Amino acid sequence: MTNVADPFAVRRPVLAGTWFKTPITRRLVDYALSKAPVNVLFPNGEIRGNGAPDSETLEIVRPRVFYDRLGHNPKIGLGEAYMAGDWRAAEGSDLGRALTPFAERMTSLVPEPIWKLRAVVDKRIPEHQRNSVEGSKRNIGAHYDLSNEMFASFLDPTMSYSSAMFDPAADFATQDLEAAQYRKIDSVLDMAGVAEGTRVLEIGSGWGALAIQAAQRGAVVTTVTLSQEQRELALRRIADAGLTDRIDIRLQDYRDVEGRFDAIVSVEMIEAVGEEYWPTYFGKIDELLAPGGKVSIQAILMSHNRMLATRRSFGWIQKYIFPGGLIPSLEAIDATIADHTGLVRSDRIDLGQHYAETLRRWRHRFNASWDTVQHKGFDETFRRMWEYYLAYCEAGFASGYLQVSQLQFTRP
C-alpha cells in the first residue's frame, strides 16, 4: 500500500515533452548549485557546487534522467528524481542539512527572468483535490489512513504528528521528544483556557493525545476527524485512559458540528482546509465559540508573498503527500478573520526551529524502523518519498522559509 501517484511514471525516465531541454536545465542547475554551500558529486568524479571540503554532499546517480525530470516539471521533478533514486545524500552527509542551504536561498536559486515564466511551468491544482466535504474526506484519507503502524514507527508515544515544543533554555537535541510534545499540547490547552468543566471542541483529532490531556484536566471534549484509521486507534487510547465518558470522538466534518464550546483548538489542521474554505473554517469557529471563549490554533505558515506566488500551483507535496493542502500566511489568516468573523488574534508563539528538530527526529526514526514497516506493503519508492518529504520540510523550517505558530483568537 502506498500513496504514490503513478509510481511507474516516477521510475521511468522522462525523455520527451520537457519544458526545458536538457542543456538548458543543466545550466539552470549549475546556476542554483553556485548559490549554495553544498557539494554535488557526479558519476565521473566531478564535483560542482559552492561547498567547502567539509560541506554536505549530494550525489547525482543518473544525471541524464535527473535533468530530464527537472526539465519535464521543475516543481515536481526534483522530488520524483529522489523517489526514483536518481540522486541522494552522499555517504556521511545528511539530507536535511544538505537541503537547508537551498531552502535559505529559495528565491535566488533561479535567475529572475526565469521566475517570470512561472505561469508556463506551474500546473493548476486538480479539481478533484478541492476541499469540499467529500473532497476533504478523500484528501485526508489519502495521507492519514495509510497505516497506524507506519506512523507509530517514527512518532513518539503520544502519536503527535505536529511540531513539538522543546525547552528553549536547553539544547533541543538533548531533550526527550515525548516530553516536548506534551509541552506543546499543554501550551495549546493553556492558550485556549482549558480547565475543569471547560467544553472543548477539537478540530482534527489526530490519535487522541490532545483530547486525552484536555479530559484529564477535567474538560468535556468533542473531537472530530475524517480519518477512520485515526479514530479507531484514538478510541482505544481513550478507553485505555478511562476517559470514554469525557471524550466524544466523531467521524465528522468540522462544517457539520453544532453546539457551543468554551474552547476550540486545532493543531496543524488549517493547512488541509484550502484557501477557498478559510472563510468557512473561521466562520464556523466563530459560530461555535461561546461568549468569553478562546480559540487556539497551531498553524504552519509561510510569508505572504510566497503564499501568493504558489497558492494556485500544483507541487510535489500536493501530488504525493498532502492532496488539497495549502499553507496560509499570517496576513491571510488575519484578513480572513477580520472579514468573516468577530474574532481577533490576541497571542502568538513561534516554533519554527522546534519543528525542524521534530522533523529531524521523525526522519531518523522512520529510516531506522524501515525494516519493521516495509512488510506492511510499502516499497522502496515509498520509503524514499517519505524520507525526502521529511527532509524537505525540515529544511523549510530550519531555514526560516516556513514557520509554525500557536495562535490565540478571542472576541474583543
PDB file of C-alpha atoms in Angstrom, residues 15-305:
ATOM      1  CA  LEU A  15      12.753  11.718 -22.258  1.00  0.00           C
ATOM      2  CA  ALA A  16      10.191  13.737 -24.192  1.00  0.00           C
ATOM      3  CA  GLY A  17       7.892  16.698 -23.792  1.00  0.00           C
ATOM      4  CA  THR A  18      10.222  18.592 -21.480  1.00  0.00           C
ATOM      5  CA  TRP A  19       9.596  22.260 -20.837  1.00  0.00           C
ATOM      6  CA  PHE A  20      13.367  22.891 -20.731  1.00  0.00           C
ATOM      7  CA  LYS A  21      15.657  20.825 -22.912  1.00  0.00           C
ATOM      8  CA  THR A  22      18.427  19.096 -21.004  1.00  0.00           C
ATOM      9  CA  PRO A  23      21.251  21.579 -21.850  1.00  0.00           C
ATOM     10  CA  ILE A  24      19.162  24.487 -20.524  1.00  0.00           C
ATOM     11  CA  THR A  25      18.198  22.503 -17.444  1.00  0.00           C
ATOM     12  CA  ARG A  26      21.875  21.748 -16.816  1.00  0.00           C
ATOM     13  CA  ARG A  27      22.716  25.452 -16.917  1.00  0.00           C
ATOM     14  CA  LEU A  28      19.921  26.294 -14.503  1.00  0.00           C
ATOM     15  CA  VAL A  29      21.001  23.533 -12.115  1.00  0.00           C
ATOM     16  CA  ASP A  30      24.599  24.773 -12.284  1.00  0.00           C
ATOM     17  CA  TYR A  31      23.352  28.284 -11.508  1.00  0.00           C
ATOM     18  CA  ALA A  32      21.463  27.023  -8.460  1.00  0.00           C
ATOM     19  CA  LEU A  33      24.448  24.992  -7.277  1.00  0.00           C
ATOM     20  CA  SER A  34      26.669  28.054  -7.487  1.00  0.00           C
ATOM     21  CA  LYS A  35      24.463  29.781  -4.923  1.00  0.00           C
ATOM     22  CA  ALA A  36      24.528  27.196  -2.126  1.00  0.00           C
ATOM     23  CA  PRO A  37      27.435  25.993   0.074  1.00  0.00           C
ATOM     24  CA  VAL A  38      26.835  22.352  -0.826  1.00  0.00           C
ATOM     25  CA  ASN A  39      28.941  19.929  -2.885  1.00  0.00           C
ATOM     26  CA  VAL A  40      27.365  17.844  -5.657  1.00  0.00           C
ATOM     27  CA  LEU A  41      29.180  14.729  -6.827  1.00  0.00           C
ATOM     28  CA  PHE A  42      28.658  13.306 -10.336  1.00  0.00           C
ATOM     29  CA  PRO A  43      29.355   9.723 -11.504  1.00  0.00           C
ATOM     30  CA  ASN A  44      32.523  10.772 -13.356  1.00  0.00           C
ATOM     31  CA  GLY A  45      34.007  12.111 -10.115  1.00  0.00           C
ATOM     32  CA  GLU A  46      33.343  15.759 -10.942  1.00  0.00           C
ATOM     33  CA  ILE A  47      32.256  17.922  -8.000  1.00  0.00           C
ATOM     34  CA  ARG A  48      30.155  21.019  -8.547  1.00  0.00           C
ATOM     35  CA  GLY A  49      28.562  23.463  -6.166  1.00  0.00           C
ATOM     36  CA  ASN A  50      29.823  26.130  -3.831  1.00  0.00           C
ATOM     37  CA  GLY A  51      30.692  23.931  -0.879  1.00  0.00           C
ATOM     38  CA  ALA A  52      33.826  23.680   1.221  1.00  0.00           C
ATOM     39  CA  PRO A  53      35.624  20.358   1.780  1.00  0.00           C
ATOM     40  CA  ASP A  54      33.570  19.749   4.932  1.00  0.00           C
ATOM     41  CA  SER A  55      30.225  20.804   3.436  1.00  0.00           C
ATOM     42  CA  GLU A  56      27.308  18.418   2.956  1.00  0.00           C
ATOM     43  CA  THR A  57      27.493  16.477  -0.304  1.00  0.00           C
ATOM     44  CA  LEU A  58      24.715  15.353  -2.616  1.00  0.00           C
ATOM     45  CA  GLU A  59      25.308  12.682  -5.239  1.00  0.00           C
ATOM     46  CA  ILE A  60      23.754  12.625  -8.713  1.00  0.00           C
ATOM     47  CA  VAL A  61      23.420   8.937  -9.574  1.00  0.00           C
ATOM     48  CA  ARG A  62      21.803   9.178 -13.043  1.00  0.00           C
ATOM     49  CA  PRO A  63      22.478  12.656 -14.443  1.00  0.00           C
ATOM     50  CA  ARG A  64      20.592  12.342 -17.735  1.00  0.00           C
ATOM     51  CA  VAL A  65      17.367  11.124 -16.146  1.00  0.00           C
ATOM     52  CA  PHE A  66      17.767  13.638 -13.309  1.00  0.00           C
ATOM     53  CA  TYR A  67      17.952  16.552 -15.735  1.00  0.00           C
ATOM     54  CA  ASP A  68      15.113  15.193 -17.841  1.00  0.00           C
ATOM     55  CA  ARG A  69      12.804  15.015 -14.834  1.00  0.00           C
ATOM     56  CA  LEU A  70      13.610  18.592 -13.837  1.00  0.00           C
ATOM     57  CA  GLY A  71      13.087  19.754 -17.397  1.00  0.00           C
ATOM     58  CA  HIS A  72       9.738  18.000 -17.581  1.00  0.00           C
ATOM     59  CA  ASN A  73       8.412  19.639 -14.421  1.00  0.00           C
ATOM     60  CA  PRO A  74      10.797  21.754 -12.315  1.00  0.00           C
ATOM     61  CA  LYS A  75       8.450  21.908  -9.293  1.00  0.00           C
ATOM     62  CA  ILE A  76       7.766  18.184  -9.082  1.00  0.00           C
ATOM     63  CA  GLY A  77      10.738  16.634 -10.876  1.00  0.00           C
ATOM     64  CA  LEU A  78      13.288  17.076  -8.091  1.00  0.00           C
ATOM     65  CA  GLY A  79      11.210  15.085  -5.619  1.00  0.00           C
ATOM     66  CA  GLU A  80      10.333  12.441  -8.200  1.00  0.00           C
ATOM     67  CA  ALA A  81      14.020  12.088  -9.051  1.00  0.00           C
ATOM     68  CA  TYR A  82      14.767  11.417  -5.381  1.00  0.00           C
ATOM     69  CA  MET A  83      11.955   8.876  -5.182  1.00  0.00           C
ATOM     70  CA  ALA A  84      13.401   7.067  -8.202  1.00  0.00           C
ATOM     71  CA  GLY A  85      16.970   7.087  -6.809  1.00  0.00           C
ATOM     72  CA  ASP A  86      18.376   9.498  -9.412  1.00  0.00           C
ATOM     73  CA  TRP A  87      20.089  11.466  -6.627  1.00  0.00           C
ATOM     74  CA  ARG A  88      20.759  11.041  -2.909  1.00  0.00           C
ATOM     75  CA  ALA A  89      22.779  12.325   0.010  1.00  0.00           C
ATOM     76  CA  ALA A  90      26.328  11.065  -0.255  1.00  0.00           C
ATOM     77  CA  GLU A  91      27.658   8.737   2.408  1.00  0.00           C
ATOM     78  CA  GLY A  92      28.413  10.706   5.557  1.00  0.00           C
ATOM     79  CA  SER A  93      26.111  13.572   4.610  1.00  0.00           C
ATOM     80  CA  ASP A  94      22.659  14.343   5.974  1.00  0.00           C
ATOM     81  CA  LEU A  95      19.806  15.009   3.554  1.00  0.00           C
ATOM     82  CA  GLY A  96      18.048  17.577   5.750  1.00  0.00           C
ATOM     83  CA  ARG A  97      21.218  19.580   6.369  1.00  0.00           C
ATOM     84  CA  ALA A  98      22.109  19.397   2.668  1.00  0.00           C
ATOM     85  CA  LEU A  99      18.730  20.784   1.586  1.00  0.00           C
ATOM     86  CA  THR A 100      18.675  23.625   4.131  1.00  0.00           C
ATOM     87  CA  PRO A 101      21.071  25.969   2.256  1.00  0.00           C
ATOM     88  CA  PHE A 102      18.877  25.671  -0.829  1.00  0.00           C
ATOM     89  CA  ALA A 103      15.764  26.495   1.218  1.00  0.00           C
ATOM     90  CA  GLU A 104      17.565  29.538   2.631  1.00  0.00           C
ATOM     91  CA  ARG A 105      18.160  30.773  -0.936  1.00  0.00           C
ATOM     92  CA  MET A 106      14.865  29.656  -2.441  1.00  0.00           C
ATOM     93  CA  THR A 107      14.073  32.930  -4.187  1.00  0.00           C
ATOM     94  CA  SER A 108      17.554  33.350  -5.688  1.00  0.00           C
ATOM     95  CA  LEU A 109      18.230  29.820  -6.990  1.00  0.00           C
ATOM     96  CA  VAL A 110      16.772  30.634 -10.399  1.00  0.00           C
ATOM     97  CA  PRO A 111      17.569  33.796 -12.419  1.00  0.00           C
ATOM     98  CA  GLU A 112      14.850  36.432 -12.139  1.00  0.00           C
ATOM     99  CA  PRO A 113      13.776  36.251 -15.816  1.00  0.00           C
ATOM    100  CA  ILE A 114      13.021  32.560 -15.335  1.00  0.00           C
ATOM    101  CA  TRP A 115      10.822  33.297 -12.308  1.00  0.00           C
ATOM    102  CA  LYS A 116       8.668  35.412 -14.584  1.00  0.00           C
ATOM    103  CA  LEU A 117       7.932  32.294 -16.631  1.00  0.00           C
ATOM    104  CA  ARG A 118       6.290  30.534 -13.672  1.00  0.00           C
ATOM    105  CA  ALA A 119       2.931  30.606 -15.424  1.00  0.00           C
ATOM    106  CA  VAL A 120       4.405  28.373 -18.150  1.00  0.00           C
ATOM    107  CA  VAL A 121       5.758  25.868 -15.634  1.00  0.00           C
ATOM    108  CA  ASP A 122       3.051  25.810 -12.989  1.00  0.00           C
ATOM    109  CA  LYS A 123       0.219  23.342 -13.277  1.00  0.00           C
ATOM    110  CA  ARG A 124      -3.130  24.133 -11.724  1.00  0.00           C
ATOM    111  CA  ILE A 125      -4.282  22.222  -8.674  1.00  0.00           C
ATOM    112  CA  PRO A 126      -6.548  19.395  -9.896  1.00  0.00           C
ATOM    113  CA  GLU A 127     -10.264  19.967  -9.394  1.00  0.00           C
ATOM    114  CA  HIS A 128     -10.632  16.662  -7.533  1.00  0.00           C
ATOM    115  CA  GLN A 129      -8.367  17.986  -4.757  1.00  0.00           C
ATOM    116  CA  ARG A 130     -10.820  20.736  -3.749  1.00  0.00           C
ATOM    117  CA  ASN A 131     -11.640  20.543  -0.054  1.00  0.00           C
ATOM    118  CA  SER A 132     -15.372  20.159  -0.395  1.00  0.00           C
ATOM    119  CA  VAL A 133     -16.998  17.887   2.172  1.00  0.00           C
ATOM    120  CA  GLU A 134     -16.385  14.820   0.002  1.00  0.00           C
ATOM    121  CA  GLY A 135     -13.030  16.070  -1.279  1.00  0.00           C
ATOM    122  CA  SER A 136     -11.736  16.696   2.250  1.00  0.00           C
ATOM    123  CA  LYS A 137     -12.590  13.160   3.311  1.00  0.00           C
ATOM    124  CA  ARG A 138     -10.758  11.764   0.288  1.00  0.00           C
ATOM    125  CA  ASN A 139      -7.740  14.054   0.746  1.00  0.00           C
ATOM    126  CA  ILE A 140      -7.389  13.288   4.465  1.00  0.00           C
ATOM    127  CA  GLY A 141      -7.776   9.559   3.899  1.00  0.00           C
ATOM    128  CA  ALA A 142      -5.013   9.575   1.270  1.00  0.00           C
ATOM    129  CA  HIS A 143      -2.485  10.576   3.939  1.00  0.00           C
ATOM    130  CA  TYR A 144      -3.747   9.717   7.415  1.00  0.00           C
ATOM    131  CA  ASP A 145      -5.293   6.341   6.574  1.00  0.00           C
ATOM    132  CA  LEU A 146      -2.027   4.910   5.247  1.00  0.00           C
ATOM    133  CA  SER A 147      -1.280   2.790   8.329  1.00  0.00           C
ATOM    134  CA  ASN A 148      -1.341   3.457  12.051  1.00  0.00           C
ATOM    135  CA  GLU A 149       1.633   1.106  12.366  1.00  0.00           C
ATOM    136  CA  MET A 150       3.640   3.158   9.881  1.00  0.00           C
ATOM    137  CA  PHE A 151       3.033   6.400  11.787  1.00  0.00           C
ATOM    138  CA  ALA A 152       3.784   4.698  15.104  1.00  0.00           C
ATOM    139  CA  SER A 153       7.157   3.617  13.742  1.00  0.00           C
ATOM    140  CA  PHE A 154       8.501   7.181  13.841  1.00  0.00           C
ATOM    141  CA  LEU A 155       6.217   9.199  16.138  1.00  0.00           C
ATOM    142  CA  ASP A 156       6.704   9.373  19.898  1.00  0.00           C
ATOM    143  CA  PRO A 157       4.332   7.512  22.284  1.00  0.00           C
ATOM    144  CA  THR A 158       1.827  10.417  22.237  1.00  0.00           C
ATOM    145  CA  MET A 159       1.391   9.793  18.479  1.00  0.00           C
ATOM    146  CA  SER A 160       1.578  13.563  17.937  1.00  0.00           C
ATOM    147  CA  TYR A 161       2.050  14.341  14.237  1.00  0.00           C
ATOM    148  CA  SER A 162       2.800  18.041  14.651  1.00  0.00           C
ATOM    149  CA  SER A 163       5.607  20.218  15.913  1.00  0.00           C
ATOM    150  CA  ALA A 164       6.829  19.586  19.436  1.00  0.00           C
ATOM    151  CA  MET A 165       7.754  22.425  21.803  1.00  0.00           C
ATOM    152  CA  PHE A 166      11.208  21.982  23.276  1.00  0.00           C
ATOM    153  CA  ASP A 167      12.522  23.816  26.307  1.00  0.00           C
ATOM    154  CA  PRO A 168      14.180  26.907  24.781  1.00  0.00           C
ATOM    155  CA  ALA A 169      16.608  27.120  27.702  1.00  0.00           C
ATOM    156  CA  ALA A 170      18.316  23.830  26.782  1.00  0.00           C
ATOM    157  CA  ASP A 171      19.777  22.184  23.705  1.00  0.00           C
ATOM    158  CA  PHE A 172      16.906  20.809  21.625  1.00  0.00           C
ATOM    159  CA  ALA A 173      18.931  17.758  20.561  1.00  0.00           C
ATOM    160  CA  THR A 174      19.311  16.544  24.145  1.00  0.00           C
ATOM    161  CA  GLN A 175      15.606  16.700  25.037  1.00  0.00           C
ATOM    162  CA  ASP A 176      13.008  13.946  25.079  1.00  0.00           C
ATOM    163  CA  LEU A 177      10.548  14.178  22.177  1.00  0.00           C
ATOM    164  CA  GLU A 178       7.578  12.835  24.141  1.00  0.00           C
ATOM    165  CA  ALA A 179       8.064  15.451  26.859  1.00  0.00           C
ATOM    166  CA  ALA A 180       8.330  18.155  24.196  1.00  0.00           C
ATOM    167  CA  GLN A 181       5.055  17.003  22.641  1.00  0.00           C
ATOM    168  CA  TYR A 182       3.272  17.191  25.997  1.00  0.00           C
ATOM    169  CA  ARG A 183       4.718  20.697  26.454  1.00  0.00           C
ATOM    170  CA  LYS A 184       3.208  21.635  23.078  1.00  0.00           C
ATOM    171  CA  ILE A 185      -0.188  20.129  23.945  1.00  0.00           C
ATOM    172  CA  ASP A 186      -0.279  21.918  27.310  1.00  0.00           C
ATOM    173  CA  SER A 187       0.630  25.196  25.621  1.00  0.00           C
ATOM    174  CA  VAL A 188      -2.278  24.840  23.165  1.00  0.00           C
ATOM    175  CA  LEU A 189      -4.685  23.998  26.007  1.00  0.00           C
ATOM    176  CA  ASP A 190      -3.396  26.850  28.193  1.00  0.00           C
ATOM    177  CA  MET A 191      -3.832  29.303  25.332  1.00  0.00           C
ATOM    178  CA  ALA A 192      -7.471  28.204  24.992  1.00  0.00           C
ATOM    179  CA  GLY A 193      -8.055  28.366  28.768  1.00  0.00           C
ATOM    180  CA  VAL A 194      -8.911  24.676  29.109  1.00  0.00           C
ATOM    181  CA  ALA A 195      -9.634  23.708  32.715  1.00  0.00           C
ATOM    182  CA  GLU A 196     -12.132  21.810  34.878  1.00  0.00           C
ATOM    183  CA  GLY A 197     -15.581  21.890  33.265  1.00  0.00           C
ATOM    184  CA  THR A 198     -14.487  23.537  30.006  1.00  0.00           C
ATOM    185  CA  ARG A 199     -16.477  22.484  26.946  1.00  0.00           C
ATOM    186  CA  VAL A 200     -13.781  21.817  24.328  1.00  0.00           C
ATOM    187  CA  LEU A 201     -14.053  21.296  20.573  1.00  0.00           C
ATOM    188  CA  GLU A 202     -11.002  19.891  18.801  1.00  0.00           C
ATOM    189  CA  ILE A 203     -10.947  20.126  15.004  1.00  0.00           C
ATOM    190  CA  GLY A 204      -8.662  17.342  13.789  1.00  0.00           C
ATOM    191  CA  SER A 205      -8.371  14.573  16.378  1.00  0.00           C
ATOM    192  CA  GLY A 206      -5.054  13.060  15.418  1.00  0.00           C
ATOM    193  CA  TRP A 207      -4.629   9.927  17.516  1.00  0.00           C
ATOM    194  CA  GLY A 208      -6.282  11.406  20.576  1.00  0.00           C
ATOM    195  CA  ALA A 209      -3.377  12.800  22.631  1.00  0.00           C
ATOM    196  CA  LEU A 210      -4.693  16.358  22.965  1.00  0.00           C
ATOM    197  CA  ALA A 211      -8.261  15.225  23.726  1.00  0.00           C
ATOM    198  CA  ILE A 212      -6.968  12.890  26.446  1.00  0.00           C
ATOM    199  CA  GLN A 213      -4.837  15.628  28.001  1.00  0.00           C
ATOM    200  CA  ALA A 214      -7.794  18.051  27.961  1.00  0.00           C
ATOM    201  CA  ALA A 215     -10.092  15.473  29.565  1.00  0.00           C
ATOM    202  CA  GLN A 216      -7.503  14.776  32.241  1.00  0.00           C
ATOM    203  CA  ARG A 217      -7.746  18.478  33.133  1.00  0.00           C
ATOM    204  CA  GLY A 218     -11.459  17.913  33.748  1.00  0.00           C
ATOM    205  CA  ALA A 219     -12.754  19.220  30.418  1.00  0.00           C
ATOM    206  CA  VAL A 220     -15.550  17.669  28.370  1.00  0.00           C
ATOM    207  CA  VAL A 221     -14.228  17.144  24.845  1.00  0.00           C
ATOM    208  CA  THR A 222     -15.818  16.819  21.421  1.00  0.00           C
ATOM    209  CA  THR A 223     -13.221  15.988  18.788  1.00  0.00           C
ATOM    210  CA  VAL A 224     -13.805  15.473  15.055  1.00  0.00           C
ATOM    211  CA  THR A 225     -11.735  13.738  12.407  1.00  0.00           C
ATOM    212  CA  LEU A 226     -12.159  12.486   8.835  1.00  0.00           C
ATOM    213  CA  SER A 227      -9.682   9.622   9.257  1.00  0.00           C
ATOM    214  CA  GLN A 228     -11.237   6.248  10.063  1.00  0.00           C
ATOM    215  CA  GLU A 229      -7.828   4.770  10.967  1.00  0.00           C
ATOM    216  CA  GLN A 230      -7.023   7.585  13.367  1.00  0.00           C
ATOM    217  CA  ARG A 231     -10.418   7.410  15.033  1.00  0.00           C
ATOM    218  CA  GLU A 232     -10.213   3.662  15.625  1.00  0.00           C
ATOM    219  CA  LEU A 233      -6.858   3.905  17.378  1.00  0.00           C
ATOM    220  CA  ALA A 234      -7.850   7.055  19.265  1.00  0.00           C
ATOM    221  CA  LEU A 235     -10.955   5.278  20.588  1.00  0.00           C
ATOM    222  CA  ARG A 236      -8.756   2.522  22.021  1.00  0.00           C
ATOM    223  CA  ARG A 237      -6.352   5.020  23.559  1.00  0.00           C
ATOM    224  CA  ILE A 238      -9.228   6.976  25.094  1.00  0.00           C
ATOM    225  CA  ALA A 239     -10.726   3.778  26.536  1.00  0.00           C
ATOM    226  CA  ASP A 240      -7.353   2.711  27.924  1.00  0.00           C
ATOM    227  CA  ALA A 241      -7.123   6.103  29.670  1.00  0.00           C
ATOM    228  CA  GLY A 242     -10.573   5.576  31.209  1.00  0.00           C
ATOM    229  CA  LEU A 243     -11.951   8.731  29.573  1.00  0.00           C
ATOM    230  CA  THR A 244     -14.681   7.415  27.297  1.00  0.00           C
ATOM    231  CA  ASP A 245     -17.316   9.319  29.297  1.00  0.00           C
ATOM    232  CA  ARG A 246     -15.491  12.645  28.831  1.00  0.00           C
ATOM    233  CA  ILE A 247     -14.469  12.439  25.157  1.00  0.00           C
ATOM    234  CA  ASP A 248     -16.800  12.180  22.169  1.00  0.00           C
ATOM    235  CA  ILE A 249     -14.695  11.411  19.097  1.00  0.00           C
ATOM    236  CA  ARG A 250     -16.649  11.685  15.869  1.00  0.00           C
ATOM    237  CA  LEU A 251     -16.043  10.845  12.232  1.00  0.00           C
ATOM    238  CA  GLN A 252     -17.381  14.221  11.161  1.00  0.00           C
ATOM    239  CA  ASP A 253     -16.505  17.255   9.031  1.00  0.00           C
ATOM    240  CA  TYR A 254     -15.954  20.436  11.033  1.00  0.00           C
ATOM    241  CA  ARG A 255     -18.628  22.104   8.907  1.00  0.00           C
ATOM    242  CA  ASP A 256     -21.263  19.771  10.369  1.00  0.00           C
ATOM    243  CA  VAL A 257     -20.515  20.425  14.056  1.00  0.00           C
ATOM    244  CA  GLU A 258     -23.226  22.096  16.129  1.00  0.00           C
ATOM    245  CA  GLY A 259     -23.322  23.444  19.674  1.00  0.00           C
ATOM    246  CA  ARG A 260     -21.406  25.938  21.819  1.00  0.00           C
ATOM    247  CA  PHE A 261     -17.884  25.484  23.155  1.00  0.00           C
ATOM    248  CA  ASP A 262     -15.828  27.452  25.673  1.00  0.00           C
ATOM    249  CA  ALA A 263     -12.558  26.476  23.947  1.00  0.00           C
ATOM    250  CA  ILE A 264     -11.874  25.492  20.352  1.00  0.00           C
ATOM    251  CA  VAL A 265      -8.479  24.010  19.496  1.00  0.00           C
ATOM    252  CA  SER A 266      -6.967  22.775  16.252  1.00  0.00           C
ATOM    253  CA  VAL A 267      -3.388  21.637  15.707  1.00  0.00           C
ATOM    254  CA  GLU A 268      -1.959  21.840  12.184  1.00  0.00           C
ATOM    255  CA  MET A 269      -5.288  21.200  10.517  1.00  0.00           C
ATOM    256  CA  ILE A 270      -5.779  24.568   8.794  1.00  0.00           C
ATOM    257  CA  GLU A 271      -3.208  23.514   6.164  1.00  0.00           C
ATOM    258  CA  ALA A 272      -5.778  20.966   4.931  1.00  0.00           C
ATOM    259  CA  VAL A 273      -8.654  23.464   4.715  1.00  0.00           C
ATOM    260  CA  GLY A 274      -7.772  25.155   1.429  1.00  0.00           C
ATOM    261  CA  GLU A 275      -7.911  28.882   0.645  1.00  0.00           C
ATOM    262  CA  GLU A 276     -11.406  28.595  -0.803  1.00  0.00           C
ATOM    263  CA  TYR A 277     -12.708  27.381   2.561  1.00  0.00           C
ATOM    264  CA  TRP A 278     -10.793  29.596   5.008  1.00  0.00           C
ATOM    265  CA  PRO A 279     -13.845  31.863   5.469  1.00  0.00           C
ATOM    266  CA  THR A 280     -15.990  28.780   6.117  1.00  0.00           C
ATOM    267  CA  TYR A 281     -13.478  27.363   8.617  1.00  0.00           C
ATOM    268  CA  PHE A 282     -13.073  30.525  10.672  1.00  0.00           C
ATOM    269  CA  GLY A 283     -16.744  31.409  10.300  1.00  0.00           C
ATOM    270  CA  LYS A 284     -17.697  28.036  11.762  1.00  0.00           C
ATOM    271  CA  ILE A 285     -15.271  28.513  14.662  1.00  0.00           C
ATOM    272  CA  ASP A 286     -16.815  31.934  15.344  1.00  0.00           C
ATOM    273  CA  GLU A 287     -20.305  30.417  15.239  1.00  0.00           C
ATOM    274  CA  LEU A 288     -19.434  27.627  17.690  1.00  0.00           C
ATOM    275  CA  LEU A 289     -17.449  29.699  20.198  1.00  0.00           C
ATOM    276  CA  ALA A 290     -19.397  30.541  23.349  1.00  0.00           C
ATOM    277  CA  PRO A 291     -19.277  34.095  24.754  1.00  0.00           C
ATOM    278  CA  GLY A 292     -15.987  34.636  26.560  1.00  0.00           C
ATOM    279  CA  GLY A 293     -14.440  31.613  24.864  1.00  0.00           C
ATOM    280  CA  LYS A 294     -10.963  31.292  23.371  1.00  0.00           C
ATOM    281  CA  VAL A 295      -9.544  29.651  20.243  1.00  0.00           C
ATOM    282  CA  SER A 296      -6.069  28.149  19.985  1.00  0.00           C
ATOM    283  CA  ILE A 297      -4.722  27.032  16.626  1.00  0.00           C
ATOM    284  CA  GLN A 298      -1.274  25.673  15.793  1.00  0.00           C
ATOM    285  CA  ALA A 299      -0.638  26.551  12.159  1.00  0.00           C
ATOM    286  CA  ILE A 300       2.180  26.126   9.655  1.00  0.00           C
ATOM    287  CA  LEU A 301       2.779  29.469   7.948  1.00  0.00           C
ATOM    288  CA  MET A 302       4.747  30.938   5.075  1.00  0.00           C
ATOM    289  CA  SER A 303       5.444  34.523   4.070  1.00  0.00           C
ATOM    290  CA  HIS A 304       2.546  36.270   2.371  1.00  0.00           C
ATOM    291  CA  ASN A 305       4.472  36.934  -0.843  1.00  0.00           C
TER     292      ASN A 305
END
